[in-house]
GROMACS .gro file of N, CA and C in nm:
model
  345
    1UNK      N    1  11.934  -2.972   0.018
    1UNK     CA    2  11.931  -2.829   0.032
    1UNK      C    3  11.927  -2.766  -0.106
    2UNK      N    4  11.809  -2.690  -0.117
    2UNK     CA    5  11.842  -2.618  -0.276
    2UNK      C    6  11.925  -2.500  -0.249
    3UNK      N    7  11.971  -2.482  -0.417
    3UNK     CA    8  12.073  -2.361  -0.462
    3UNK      C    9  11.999  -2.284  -0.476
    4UNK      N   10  12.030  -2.155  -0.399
    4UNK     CA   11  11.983  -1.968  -0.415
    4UNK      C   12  11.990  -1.970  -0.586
    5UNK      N   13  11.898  -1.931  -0.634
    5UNK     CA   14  11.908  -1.825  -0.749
    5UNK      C   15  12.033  -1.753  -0.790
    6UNK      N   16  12.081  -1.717  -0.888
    6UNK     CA   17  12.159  -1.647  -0.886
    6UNK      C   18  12.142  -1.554  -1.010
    7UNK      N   19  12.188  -1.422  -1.000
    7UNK     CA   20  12.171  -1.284  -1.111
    7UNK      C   21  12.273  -1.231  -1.122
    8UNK      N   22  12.291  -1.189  -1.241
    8UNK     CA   23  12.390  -1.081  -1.283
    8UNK      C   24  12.330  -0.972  -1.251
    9UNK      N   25  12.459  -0.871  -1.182
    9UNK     CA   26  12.466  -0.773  -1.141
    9UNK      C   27  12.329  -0.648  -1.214
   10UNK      N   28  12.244  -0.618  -1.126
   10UNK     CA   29  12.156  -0.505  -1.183
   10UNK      C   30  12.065  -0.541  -1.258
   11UNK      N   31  12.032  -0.715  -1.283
   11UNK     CA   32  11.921  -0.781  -1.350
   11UNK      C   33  11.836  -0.850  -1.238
   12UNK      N   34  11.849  -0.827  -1.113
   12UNK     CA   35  11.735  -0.939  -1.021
   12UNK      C   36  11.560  -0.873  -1.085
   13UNK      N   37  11.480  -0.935  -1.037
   13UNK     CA   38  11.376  -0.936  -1.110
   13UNK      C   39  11.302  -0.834  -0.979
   14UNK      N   40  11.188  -0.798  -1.046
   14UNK     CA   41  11.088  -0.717  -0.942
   14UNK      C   42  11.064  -0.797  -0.818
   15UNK      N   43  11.080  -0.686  -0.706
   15UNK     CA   44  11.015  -0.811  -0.577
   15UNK      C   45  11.091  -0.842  -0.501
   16UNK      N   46  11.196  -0.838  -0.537
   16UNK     CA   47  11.353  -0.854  -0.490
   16UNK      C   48  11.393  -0.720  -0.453
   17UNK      N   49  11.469  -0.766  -0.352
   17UNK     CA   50  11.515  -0.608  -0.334
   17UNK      C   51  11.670  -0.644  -0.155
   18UNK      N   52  11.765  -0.607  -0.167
   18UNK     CA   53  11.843  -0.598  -0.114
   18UNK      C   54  11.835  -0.529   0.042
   19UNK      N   55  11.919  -0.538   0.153
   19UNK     CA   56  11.860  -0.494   0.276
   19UNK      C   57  11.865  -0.377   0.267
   20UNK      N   58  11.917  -0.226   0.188
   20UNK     CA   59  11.941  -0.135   0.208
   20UNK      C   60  11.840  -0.131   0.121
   21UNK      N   61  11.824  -0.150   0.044
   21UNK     CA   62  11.655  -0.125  -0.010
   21UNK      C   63  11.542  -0.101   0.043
   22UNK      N   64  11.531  -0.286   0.106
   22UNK     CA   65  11.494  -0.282   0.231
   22UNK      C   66  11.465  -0.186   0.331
   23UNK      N   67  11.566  -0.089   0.377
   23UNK     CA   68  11.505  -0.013   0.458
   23UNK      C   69  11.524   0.132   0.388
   24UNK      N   70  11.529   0.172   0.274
   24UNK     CA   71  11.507   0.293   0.205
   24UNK      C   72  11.368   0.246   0.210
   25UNK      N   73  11.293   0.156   0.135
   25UNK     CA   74  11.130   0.183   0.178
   25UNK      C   75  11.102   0.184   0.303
   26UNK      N   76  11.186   0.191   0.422
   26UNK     CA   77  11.130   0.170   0.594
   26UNK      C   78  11.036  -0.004   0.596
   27UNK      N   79  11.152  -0.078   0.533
   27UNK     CA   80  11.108  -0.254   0.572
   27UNK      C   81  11.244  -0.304   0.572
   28UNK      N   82  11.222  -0.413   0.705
   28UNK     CA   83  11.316  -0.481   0.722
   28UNK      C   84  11.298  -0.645   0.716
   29UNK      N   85  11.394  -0.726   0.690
   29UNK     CA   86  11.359  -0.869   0.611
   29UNK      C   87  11.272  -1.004   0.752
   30UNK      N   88  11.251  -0.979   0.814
   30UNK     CA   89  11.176  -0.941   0.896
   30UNK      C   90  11.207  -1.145   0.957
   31UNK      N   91  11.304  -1.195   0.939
   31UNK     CA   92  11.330  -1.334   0.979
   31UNK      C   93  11.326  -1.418   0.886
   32UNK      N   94  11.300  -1.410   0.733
   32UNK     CA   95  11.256  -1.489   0.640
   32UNK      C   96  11.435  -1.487   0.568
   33UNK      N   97  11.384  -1.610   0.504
   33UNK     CA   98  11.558  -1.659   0.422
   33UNK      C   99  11.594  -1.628   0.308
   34UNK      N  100  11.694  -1.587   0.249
   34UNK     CA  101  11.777  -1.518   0.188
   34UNK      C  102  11.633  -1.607   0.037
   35UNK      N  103  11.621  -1.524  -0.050
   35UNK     CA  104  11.561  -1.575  -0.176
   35UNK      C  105  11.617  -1.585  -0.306
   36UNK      N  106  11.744  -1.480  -0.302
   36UNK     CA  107  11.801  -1.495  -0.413
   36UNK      C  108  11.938  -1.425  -0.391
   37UNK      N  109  12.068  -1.413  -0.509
   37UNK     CA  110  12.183  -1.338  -0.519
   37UNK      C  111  12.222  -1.255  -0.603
   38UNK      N  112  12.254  -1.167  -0.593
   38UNK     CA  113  12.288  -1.120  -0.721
   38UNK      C  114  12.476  -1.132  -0.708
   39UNK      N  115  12.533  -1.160  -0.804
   39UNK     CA  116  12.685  -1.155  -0.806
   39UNK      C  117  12.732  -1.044  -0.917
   40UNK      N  118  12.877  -0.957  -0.869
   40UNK     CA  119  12.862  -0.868  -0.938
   40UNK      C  120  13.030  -0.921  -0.975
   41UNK      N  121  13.077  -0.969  -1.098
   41UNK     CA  122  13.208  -0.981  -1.146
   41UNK      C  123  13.288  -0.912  -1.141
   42UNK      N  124  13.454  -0.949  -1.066
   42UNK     CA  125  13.575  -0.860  -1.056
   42UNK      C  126  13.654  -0.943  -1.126
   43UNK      N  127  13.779  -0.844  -1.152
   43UNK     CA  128  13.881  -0.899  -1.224
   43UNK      C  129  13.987  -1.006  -1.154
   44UNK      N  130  14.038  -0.967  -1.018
   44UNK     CA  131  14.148  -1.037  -0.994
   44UNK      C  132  14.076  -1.108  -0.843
   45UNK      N  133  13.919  -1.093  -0.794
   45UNK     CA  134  13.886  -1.180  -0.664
   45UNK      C  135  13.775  -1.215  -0.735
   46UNK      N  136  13.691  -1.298  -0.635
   46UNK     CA  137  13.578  -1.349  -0.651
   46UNK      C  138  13.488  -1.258  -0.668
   47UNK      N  139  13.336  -1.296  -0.680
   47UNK     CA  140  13.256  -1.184  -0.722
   47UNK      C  141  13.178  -1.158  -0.621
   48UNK      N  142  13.167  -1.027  -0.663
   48UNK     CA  143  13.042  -0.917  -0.506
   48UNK      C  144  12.946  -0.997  -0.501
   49UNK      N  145  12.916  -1.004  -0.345
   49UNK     CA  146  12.765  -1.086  -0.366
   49UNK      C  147  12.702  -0.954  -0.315
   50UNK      N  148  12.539  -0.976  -0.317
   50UNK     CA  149  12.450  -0.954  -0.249
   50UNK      C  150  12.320  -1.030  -0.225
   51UNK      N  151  12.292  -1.060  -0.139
   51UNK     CA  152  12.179  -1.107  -0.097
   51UNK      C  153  12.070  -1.052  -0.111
   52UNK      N  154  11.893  -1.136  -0.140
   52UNK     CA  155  11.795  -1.044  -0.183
   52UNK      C  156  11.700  -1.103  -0.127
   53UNK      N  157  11.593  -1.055  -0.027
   53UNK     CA  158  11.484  -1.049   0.013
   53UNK      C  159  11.345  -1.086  -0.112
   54UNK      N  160  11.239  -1.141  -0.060
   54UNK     CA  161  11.113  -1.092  -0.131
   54UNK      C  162  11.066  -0.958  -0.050
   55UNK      N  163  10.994  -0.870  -0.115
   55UNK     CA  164  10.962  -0.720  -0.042
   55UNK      C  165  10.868  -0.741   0.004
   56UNK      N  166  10.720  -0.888  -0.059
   56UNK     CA  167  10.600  -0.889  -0.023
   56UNK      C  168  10.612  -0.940   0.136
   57UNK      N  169  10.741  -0.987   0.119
   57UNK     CA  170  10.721  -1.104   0.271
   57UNK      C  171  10.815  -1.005   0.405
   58UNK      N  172  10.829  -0.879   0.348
   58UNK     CA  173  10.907  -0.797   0.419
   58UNK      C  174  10.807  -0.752   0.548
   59UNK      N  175  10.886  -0.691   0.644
   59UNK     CA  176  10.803  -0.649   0.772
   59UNK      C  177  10.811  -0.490   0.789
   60UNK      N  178  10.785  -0.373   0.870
   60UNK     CA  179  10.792  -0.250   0.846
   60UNK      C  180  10.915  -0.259   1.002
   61UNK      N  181  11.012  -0.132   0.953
   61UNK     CA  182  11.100  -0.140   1.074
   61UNK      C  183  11.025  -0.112   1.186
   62UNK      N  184  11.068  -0.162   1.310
   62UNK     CA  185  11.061  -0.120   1.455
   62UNK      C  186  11.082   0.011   1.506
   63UNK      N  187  10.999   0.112   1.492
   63UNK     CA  188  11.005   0.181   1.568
   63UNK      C  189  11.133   0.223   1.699
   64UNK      N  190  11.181   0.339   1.700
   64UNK     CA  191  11.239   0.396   1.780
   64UNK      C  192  11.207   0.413   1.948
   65UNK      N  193  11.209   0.326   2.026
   65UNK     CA  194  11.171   0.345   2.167
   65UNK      C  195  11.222   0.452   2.218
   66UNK      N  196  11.214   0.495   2.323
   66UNK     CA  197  11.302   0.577   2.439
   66UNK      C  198  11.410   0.491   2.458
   67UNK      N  199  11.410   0.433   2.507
   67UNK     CA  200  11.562   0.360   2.589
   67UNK      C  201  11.669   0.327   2.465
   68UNK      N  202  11.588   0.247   2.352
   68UNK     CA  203  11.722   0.286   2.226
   68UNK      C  204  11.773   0.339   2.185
   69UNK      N  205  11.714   0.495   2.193
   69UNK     CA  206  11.712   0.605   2.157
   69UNK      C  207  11.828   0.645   2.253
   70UNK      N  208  11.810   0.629   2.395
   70UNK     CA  209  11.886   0.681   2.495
   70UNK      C  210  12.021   0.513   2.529
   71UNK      N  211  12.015   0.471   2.438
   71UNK     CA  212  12.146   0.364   2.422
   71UNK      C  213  12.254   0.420   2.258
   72UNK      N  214  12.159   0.461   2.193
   72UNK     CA  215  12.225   0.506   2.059
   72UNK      C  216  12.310   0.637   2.124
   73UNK      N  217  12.252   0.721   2.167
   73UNK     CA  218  12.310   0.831   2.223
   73UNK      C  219  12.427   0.825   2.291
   74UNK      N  220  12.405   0.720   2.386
   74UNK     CA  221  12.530   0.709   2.473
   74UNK      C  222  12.644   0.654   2.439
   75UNK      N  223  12.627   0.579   2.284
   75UNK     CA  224  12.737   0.483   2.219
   75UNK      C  225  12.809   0.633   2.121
   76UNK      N  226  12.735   0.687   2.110
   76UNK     CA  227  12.760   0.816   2.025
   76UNK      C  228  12.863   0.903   2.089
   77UNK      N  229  12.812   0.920   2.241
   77UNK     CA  230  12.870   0.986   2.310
   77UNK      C  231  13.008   0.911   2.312
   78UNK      N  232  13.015   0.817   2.371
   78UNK     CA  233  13.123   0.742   2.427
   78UNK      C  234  13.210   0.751   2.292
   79UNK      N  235  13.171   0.739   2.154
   79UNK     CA  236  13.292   0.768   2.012
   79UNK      C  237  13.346   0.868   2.031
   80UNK      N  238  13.223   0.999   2.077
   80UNK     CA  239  13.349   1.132   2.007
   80UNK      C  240  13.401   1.168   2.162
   81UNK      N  241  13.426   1.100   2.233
   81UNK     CA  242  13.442   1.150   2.401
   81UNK      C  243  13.638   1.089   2.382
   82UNK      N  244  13.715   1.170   2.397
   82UNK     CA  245  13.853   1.133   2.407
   82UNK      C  246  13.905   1.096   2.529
   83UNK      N  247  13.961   0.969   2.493
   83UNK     CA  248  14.020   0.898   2.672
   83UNK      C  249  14.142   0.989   2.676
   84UNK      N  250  14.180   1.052   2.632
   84UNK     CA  251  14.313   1.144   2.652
   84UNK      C  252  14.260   1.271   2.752
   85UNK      N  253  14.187   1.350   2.716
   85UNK     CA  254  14.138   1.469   2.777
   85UNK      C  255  14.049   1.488   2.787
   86UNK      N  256  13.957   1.394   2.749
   86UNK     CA  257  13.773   1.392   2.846
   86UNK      C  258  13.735   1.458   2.805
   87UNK      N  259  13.716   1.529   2.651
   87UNK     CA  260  13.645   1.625   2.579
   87UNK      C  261  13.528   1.564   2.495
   88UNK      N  262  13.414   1.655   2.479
   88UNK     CA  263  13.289   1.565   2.377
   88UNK      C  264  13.381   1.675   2.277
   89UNK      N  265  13.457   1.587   2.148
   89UNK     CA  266  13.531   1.690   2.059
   89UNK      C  267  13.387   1.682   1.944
   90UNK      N  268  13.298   1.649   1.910
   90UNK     CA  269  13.215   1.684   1.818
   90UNK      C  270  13.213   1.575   1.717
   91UNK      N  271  13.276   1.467   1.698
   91UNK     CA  272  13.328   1.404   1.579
   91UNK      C  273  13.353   1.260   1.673
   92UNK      N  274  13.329   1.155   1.586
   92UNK     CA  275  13.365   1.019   1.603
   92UNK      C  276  13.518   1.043   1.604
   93UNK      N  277  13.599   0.990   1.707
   93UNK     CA  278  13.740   0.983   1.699
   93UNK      C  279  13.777   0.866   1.592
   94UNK      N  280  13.882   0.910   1.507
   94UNK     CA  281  13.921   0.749   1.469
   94UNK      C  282  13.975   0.636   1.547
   95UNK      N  283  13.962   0.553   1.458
   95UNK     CA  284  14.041   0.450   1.517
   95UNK      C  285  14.113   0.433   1.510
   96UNK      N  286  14.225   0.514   1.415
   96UNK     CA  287  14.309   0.464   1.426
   96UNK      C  288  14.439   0.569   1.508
   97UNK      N  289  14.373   0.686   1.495
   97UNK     CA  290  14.471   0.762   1.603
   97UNK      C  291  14.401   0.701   1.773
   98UNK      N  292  14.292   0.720   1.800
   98UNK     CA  293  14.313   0.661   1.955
   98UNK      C  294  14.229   0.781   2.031
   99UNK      N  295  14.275   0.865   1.983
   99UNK     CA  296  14.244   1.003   2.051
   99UNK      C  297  14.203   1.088   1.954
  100UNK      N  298  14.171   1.225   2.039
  100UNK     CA  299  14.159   1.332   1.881
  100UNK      C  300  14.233   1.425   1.876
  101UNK      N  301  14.222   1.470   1.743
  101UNK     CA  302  14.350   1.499   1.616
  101UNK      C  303  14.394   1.587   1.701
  102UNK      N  304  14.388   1.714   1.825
  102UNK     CA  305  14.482   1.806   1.850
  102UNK      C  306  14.530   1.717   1.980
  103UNK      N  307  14.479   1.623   2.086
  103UNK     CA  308  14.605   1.559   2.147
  103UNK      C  309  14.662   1.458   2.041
  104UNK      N  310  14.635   1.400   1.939
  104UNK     CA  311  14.773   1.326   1.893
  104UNK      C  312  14.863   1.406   1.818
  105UNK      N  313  14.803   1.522   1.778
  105UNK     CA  314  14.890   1.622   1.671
  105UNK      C  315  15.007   1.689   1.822
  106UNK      N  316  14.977   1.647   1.911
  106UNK     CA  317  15.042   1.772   2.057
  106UNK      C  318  15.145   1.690   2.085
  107UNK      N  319  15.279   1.672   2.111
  107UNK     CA  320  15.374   1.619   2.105
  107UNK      C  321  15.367   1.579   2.270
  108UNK      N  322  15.381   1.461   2.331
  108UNK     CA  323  15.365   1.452   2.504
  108UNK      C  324  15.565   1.462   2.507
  109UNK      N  325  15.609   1.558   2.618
  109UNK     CA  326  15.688   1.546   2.681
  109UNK      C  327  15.750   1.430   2.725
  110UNK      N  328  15.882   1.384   2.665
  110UNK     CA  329  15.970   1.251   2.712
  110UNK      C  330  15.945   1.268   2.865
  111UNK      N  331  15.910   1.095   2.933
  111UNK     CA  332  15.959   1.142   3.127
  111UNK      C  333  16.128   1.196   3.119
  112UNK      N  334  16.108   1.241   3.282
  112UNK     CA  335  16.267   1.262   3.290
  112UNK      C  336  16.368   1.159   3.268
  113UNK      N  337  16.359   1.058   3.285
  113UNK     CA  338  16.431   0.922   3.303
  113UNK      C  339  16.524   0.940   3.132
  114UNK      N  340  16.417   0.981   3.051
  114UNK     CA  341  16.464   0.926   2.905
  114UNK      C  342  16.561   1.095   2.833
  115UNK      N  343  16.547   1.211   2.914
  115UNK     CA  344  16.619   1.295   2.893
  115UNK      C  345  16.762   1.307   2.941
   0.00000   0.00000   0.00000
């Protein structure tokens, strides 16, 4: 098995180009294998990788269907939709409150049992 290439950070050569690159020109790596790395040095972990495409061997993205279109939507929906009070609040709920910010900011009433 050969060894990937490897680059210092912000030196890969023309031609190369990363997946977000990748699809800033509207191409995606289109099934072909990783061609090179770039590693970017830290102090106290290992170093950033990134992975790099050739651009010649790149493919143009896929097009937007109807039905993906109408699956993206509904995953969209289902984020900002609160299982607390069934509201479309406008906003991806976090994750880590659960709900959105005015039912977790709303204090729920102890049951009677615990008064």
């Amino acid at each position: 098995m050969a060894t990937l290439p490897v680059y210092p950070w912000r030196l890969a050569p023309d031609g190369l180009a990363t997946r977000r690159q990748l699809r800033a020109l509207g191409l995606r790596p289109g099934g072909q294998d990783v061609a090179a790395q770039l590693e970017r040095p830290r102090r106290r972990r290992g170093p950033l990788v990134a992975y790099l495409y050739r651009v010649d061997r790149a493919r143009p993205v896929r097009p937007m269907t109807p039905g993906r279109a109408a699956a993206l939507a509904a995953a969209m929906r289902a984020r900002r939709t609160c299982p607390n009070c069934w509201l479309d609040v406008g906003y991806c709920i976090p994750r880590s409150l659960g709900v959105c910010v005015p039912c977790h900011d709303t204090p729920t009433p102890a049951p009677a049992s615990f008064r």
